[in-house]
Short mmCIF file of C-alpha atoms and ligand atoms in Angstrom, two decimals:
data_model
loop_
_atom_site.label_atom_id
_atom_site.label_comp_id
_atom_site.label_asym_id
_atom_site.label_seq_id
_atom_site.Cartn_x
_atom_site.Cartn_y
_atom_site.Cartn_z
CA MET A 1 111.18 92.71 114.31
CA ASN A 2 108.79 90.32 115.91
CA LYS A 3 105.98 92.48 117.23
CA ASP A 4 102.34 92.30 116.29
CA ARG A 5 102.08 96.11 116.38
CA LYS A 6 103.44 97.89 113.28
CA LEU A 7 106.12 100.45 114.14
CA ILE A 8 105.14 104.09 113.65
CA ILE A 9 107.87 106.69 113.41
CA ALA A 10 106.85 110.33 113.23
CA GLY A 11 108.87 113.48 112.70
CA ASN A 12 107.81 116.55 114.64
CA TRP A 13 109.29 119.49 112.75
CA LYS A 14 108.00 121.95 115.40
CA MET A 15 108.40 125.66 114.35
CA ASN A 16 111.02 124.87 111.71
CA LYS A 17 111.09 124.98 107.88
CA THR A 18 109.65 127.41 105.40
CA VAL A 19 107.68 125.95 102.51
CA ALA A 20 110.77 125.83 100.30
CA GLU A 21 112.82 124.16 103.06
CA SER A 22 110.01 121.71 103.73
CA LEU A 23 109.90 120.67 100.09
CA ASP A 24 113.63 120.24 100.06
CA LEU A 25 113.45 117.93 103.07
CA VAL A 26 110.60 115.96 101.53
CA ARG A 27 112.56 115.45 98.32
CA GLY A 28 115.36 113.89 100.33
CA LEU A 29 113.02 111.77 102.45
CA LYS A 30 111.29 110.34 99.37
CA ILE A 31 114.59 109.16 97.99
CA GLU A 32 115.87 107.80 101.31
CA LEU A 33 112.64 106.06 102.31
CA ALA A 34 111.34 104.69 99.00
CA ASN A 35 110.11 101.09 99.32
CA ILE A 36 110.01 100.98 103.13
CA LYS A 37 106.78 99.24 104.06
CA GLU A 38 107.60 97.83 107.49
CA VAL A 39 107.07 101.12 109.29
CA ASP A 40 104.28 103.72 109.25
CA ILE A 41 106.18 106.89 108.38
CA VAL A 42 104.67 110.25 109.37
CA ILE A 43 105.94 113.80 109.04
CA CYS A 44 104.42 116.73 110.92
CA PRO A 45 105.46 120.00 109.26
CA PRO A 46 104.25 123.42 110.41
CA PHE A 47 100.68 124.31 109.30
CA THR A 48 102.01 126.73 106.67
CA ALA A 49 103.73 123.91 104.78
CA LEU A 50 100.92 121.31 104.93
CA SER A 51 99.43 122.24 101.56
CA GLU A 52 102.62 121.93 99.56
CA VAL A 53 103.99 118.95 101.50
CA SER A 54 100.70 117.17 101.05
CA LYS A 55 101.04 117.39 97.27
CA ALA A 56 104.71 116.43 97.36
CA ILE A 57 104.13 113.17 99.24
CA LEU A 58 101.08 112.04 97.25
CA ASP A 59 102.98 109.30 95.45
CA SER A 60 104.96 108.12 98.45
CA ASN A 61 104.85 105.95 101.59
CA ILE A 62 104.98 109.08 103.80
CA ARG A 63 101.85 110.20 105.65
CA LEU A 64 101.03 113.64 106.93
CA GLY A 65 100.51 114.75 110.51
CA ALA A 66 99.74 118.12 112.15
CA GLN A 67 101.27 119.41 115.35
CA ASN A 68 98.08 120.56 117.01
CA MET A 69 94.35 121.03 116.35
CA SER A 70 91.45 122.92 117.89
CA GLU A 71 88.89 121.07 119.97
CA HIS A 72 86.23 123.19 118.19
CA ASN A 73 84.83 122.52 114.72
CA VAL A 74 84.35 126.07 113.46
CA GLY A 75 83.86 129.64 114.60
CA ALA A 76 85.36 132.57 116.49
CA TYR A 77 88.62 131.03 117.70
CA THR A 78 91.32 133.32 116.40
CA GLY A 79 94.51 131.55 115.43
CA GLU A 80 93.09 128.04 115.75
CA ILE A 81 92.90 125.30 113.08
CA ALA A 82 89.93 122.92 112.79
CA ALA A 83 89.90 119.26 111.80
CA VAL A 84 88.09 119.96 108.52
CA MET A 85 90.94 122.33 107.53
CA LEU A 86 93.56 119.65 108.18
CA LYS A 87 91.58 117.11 106.24
CA GLU A 88 91.74 119.36 103.15
CA PHE A 89 95.45 118.47 103.05
CA SER A 90 94.94 114.76 103.72
CA VAL A 91 96.34 115.00 107.23
CA ARG A 92 95.94 111.64 109.01
CA TYR A 93 97.59 112.19 112.40
CA VAL A 94 97.57 115.00 114.92
CA ILE A 95 100.11 115.44 117.73
CA LEU A 96 98.30 116.46 120.90
CA GLY A 97 99.56 117.59 124.27
CA HIS A 98 103.22 117.83 123.35
CA SER A 99 105.14 118.89 126.46
CA GLU A 100 106.00 122.20 124.80
CA ARG A 101 102.28 122.96 124.44
CA ARG A 102 101.58 121.72 127.98
CA GLN A 103 104.32 124.06 129.19
CA TYR A 104 104.00 127.18 127.00
CA GLN A 105 100.30 127.07 126.09
CA LYS A 106 99.31 125.62 129.47
CA GLU A 107 97.37 122.76 127.83
CA SER A 108 95.68 120.60 130.42
CA ASN A 109 94.78 116.91 130.30
CA GLU A 110 91.16 118.00 130.14
CA LEU A 111 91.73 120.12 127.03
CA ILE A 112 93.82 117.38 125.41
CA ALA A 113 90.96 114.91 125.98
CA LYS A 114 88.55 117.29 124.22
CA LYS A 115 91.02 117.60 121.34
CA ALA A 116 91.43 113.83 121.16
CA ALA A 117 87.64 113.44 120.91
CA ALA A 118 87.56 116.03 118.08
CA VAL A 119 90.43 114.29 116.29
CA HIS A 120 88.54 110.98 116.38
CA ALA A 121 85.24 112.58 115.40
CA ALA A 122 87.01 113.68 112.21
CA SER A 123 88.39 110.14 111.65
CA LEU A 124 91.94 111.32 112.23
CA LYS A 125 94.41 109.62 114.61
CA PRO A 126 95.83 111.47 117.64
CA ILE A 127 99.39 111.08 118.84
CA VAL A 128 98.89 111.88 122.50
CA CYS A 129 102.07 112.89 124.32
CA VAL A 130 102.73 112.18 127.97
CA GLY A 131 105.89 112.36 130.08
CA GLU A 132 107.42 113.38 133.35
CA THR A 133 109.80 116.23 134.10
CA LEU A 134 113.23 115.59 135.65
CA ALA A 135 112.01 116.90 139.03
CA GLU A 136 109.07 114.47 138.91
CA ARG A 137 111.33 111.54 138.01
CA GLU A 138 113.78 112.40 140.77
CA ALA A 139 110.94 112.68 143.27
CA GLY A 140 109.88 109.13 142.32
CA LYS A 141 106.62 110.37 140.79
CA THR A 142 107.06 109.13 137.21
CA ASN A 143 104.29 106.53 137.31
CA GLN A 144 101.92 108.81 139.15
CA VAL A 145 102.41 111.58 136.56
CA LEU A 146 102.07 109.17 133.64
CA GLU A 147 98.92 107.60 135.03
CA THR A 148 97.30 111.02 135.60
CA GLN A 149 98.21 112.16 132.06
CA VAL A 150 97.14 108.96 130.35
CA ARG A 151 93.82 108.72 132.20
CA GLY A 152 93.13 112.46 131.91
CA SER A 153 94.10 112.89 128.25
CA LEU A 154 92.26 109.79 127.00
CA VAL A 155 89.15 109.98 129.16
CA GLY A 156 85.95 109.38 127.25
CA LEU A 157 87.48 107.55 124.27
CA SER A 158 85.81 104.31 123.18
CA LYS A 159 87.74 101.05 122.83
CA ASP A 160 87.75 101.48 119.06
CA GLN A 161 89.07 105.03 119.38
CA ILE A 162 91.85 104.18 121.79
CA THR A 163 92.93 101.33 119.51
CA GLU A 164 93.33 103.89 116.70
CA SER A 165 95.22 106.30 118.95
CA ILE A 166 98.97 106.51 119.38
CA ILE A 167 100.56 107.41 122.70
CA ALA A 168 103.98 109.03 122.74
CA TYR A 169 106.00 108.62 125.96
CA GLU A 170 108.30 111.60 126.00
CA PRO A 171 110.21 112.21 129.20
CA VAL A 172 110.44 116.02 129.24
CA TRP A 173 114.07 115.89 130.40
CA ALA A 174 115.01 113.97 127.24
CA ILE A 175 113.39 116.30 124.70
CA GLY A 176 115.91 118.30 122.72
CA THR A 177 118.53 117.80 125.44
CA GLY A 178 120.60 115.01 123.92
CA LYS A 179 119.78 112.91 127.01
CA THR A 180 117.94 109.77 126.00
CA ALA A 181 116.09 107.55 128.46
CA THR A 182 117.89 104.27 128.85
CA THR A 183 116.22 101.37 127.13
CA GLU A 184 115.25 100.07 130.57
CA GLN A 185 113.67 103.38 131.55
CA ALA A 186 111.81 103.54 128.26
CA GLN A 187 110.54 99.96 128.44
CA GLU A 188 109.53 100.35 132.06
CA ALA A 189 107.49 103.49 131.33
CA HIS A 190 105.91 101.94 128.19
CA ALA A 191 104.96 98.78 130.09
CA PHE A 192 103.47 100.89 132.85
CA ILE A 193 101.38 102.96 130.36
CA ARG A 194 100.13 99.69 128.86
CA ARG A 195 99.08 98.53 132.33
CA VAL A 196 97.14 101.75 132.79
CA LEU A 197 95.43 101.06 129.46
CA VAL A 198 94.50 97.55 130.69
CA SER A 199 92.83 99.05 133.73
CA MET A 200 91.04 101.77 131.66
CA PHE A 201 89.97 99.40 128.85
CA ASP A 202 91.05 95.78 128.71
CA GLU A 203 93.97 93.53 127.88
CA THR A 204 93.09 93.10 124.22
CA VAL A 205 92.74 96.82 123.63
CA ALA A 206 95.95 97.61 125.57
CA ARG A 207 97.88 95.12 123.45
CA ARG A 208 96.83 96.89 120.27
CA VAL A 209 97.74 100.47 121.20
CA ARG A 210 101.03 101.70 119.75
CA ILE A 211 103.28 103.55 122.17
CA GLN A 212 106.07 105.65 120.71
CA TYR A 213 109.17 106.77 122.57
CA GLY A 214 110.33 110.37 122.12
CA GLY A 215 113.32 112.21 123.48
CA SER A 216 116.61 112.63 121.62
CA VAL A 217 116.04 109.65 119.34
CA LYS A 218 118.85 109.41 116.80
CA PRO A 219 120.18 106.81 114.34
CA SER A 220 122.64 105.46 116.91
CA ASN A 221 120.02 104.66 119.61
CA ALA A 222 116.96 103.82 117.49
CA ARG A 223 117.63 100.09 117.12
CA GLU A 224 118.04 99.42 120.82
CA LEU A 225 114.98 101.48 121.80
CA MET A 226 112.74 99.90 119.12
CA SER A 227 113.83 96.41 120.19
CA GLN A 228 112.08 96.84 123.53
CA PRO A 229 108.88 94.78 123.74
CA ASP A 230 106.57 97.72 124.48
CA VAL A 231 108.26 100.36 122.30
CA ASP A 232 106.32 100.61 119.04
CA GLY A 233 107.95 103.52 117.31
CA ALA A 234 109.35 106.97 117.88
CA LEU A 235 108.36 110.60 117.87
CA VAL A 236 111.42 112.42 116.62
CA GLY A 237 112.16 116.14 116.94
CA GLY A 238 115.61 117.43 116.08
CA ALA A 239 116.75 114.42 114.09
CA SER A 240 113.68 114.60 111.85
CA LEU A 241 114.83 117.92 110.37
CA GLU A 242 117.40 116.30 108.18
CA ALA A 243 116.55 113.59 105.62
CA ARG A 244 119.51 111.32 106.27
CA SER A 245 119.13 111.20 110.06
CA PHE A 246 115.35 110.66 110.01
CA ALA A 247 115.72 107.98 107.35
CA ASP A 248 118.51 106.26 109.26
CA ILE A 249 116.36 106.14 112.40
CA ILE A 250 113.68 104.38 110.40
CA LYS A 251 116.07 102.03 108.62
CA ASN A 252 117.83 101.14 111.89
CA SER A 253 114.50 100.36 113.51
CA ILE A 254 113.45 97.65 111.05
C1 LIG B 301 109.90 115.98 120.44
O1 LIG B 301 109.90 117.22 120.44
O2 LIG B 301 108.83 115.36 120.32
C2 LIG B 301 111.20 115.34 120.55
C3 LIG B 301 111.24 114.08 120.94
O3 LIG B 301 112.30 116.11 120.32
P1 LIG B 301 113.84 115.60 120.22
O4 LIG B 301 113.84 114.36 119.36
O5 LIG B 301 114.57 116.73 119.57
O6 LIG B 301 114.29 115.30 121.58
#
């Protein structure tokens, strides 16, 4: 694949997998994915499995991500997890602002921007999710929604920090529904997000930022999606819960 940005494919396990099930999945992934160097491979298990998974992937090409993080460093925030706690398990990436958290936990762009700043302050990399609902797309508001989310969720980041950030374009209507955006829809949205980055930062910075596509990615559609000029990887939900399908997405993307 002739892109100057390295592909990054991450599995978002959401609220799935006990520790034993997580270790089982990791065992399969290590076999399937051994020797793949062309793609940055990330798995994001639930918090409860980070400790054991972290040890299990020590000798592998798989990196660890978390599904959320507090914007605070320490203190009286019941149920929250701080950056320093994630770093104990060698977590490198943190998913922020997933549409499920925007919807169920009412996370705002403002909160996500605070979390992104905290992630960078800890030298971790955020995977910042943005995406429109079906109603917004049908009302012709996709670009407007994406611009508001990108600007609002990344406000305050320096050029160096944005370069180290990953953006995940995840049309809400394609998440867990089996409906994938067409390659044209994905490319169009990714190119638009990159144009927003040009206006927030500059051309050089915008060219460096990796933008993942997420929404019912599977082995059969990965190659076509990844071949788009502005698609730099995938954030995978359902298909990342099984070693063979996640591995095939990665292999088909190279
Ligand atoms: C996701 O939750 O980030 C996602 C893209 O899910 P799925 O692949 O199941 O649509």
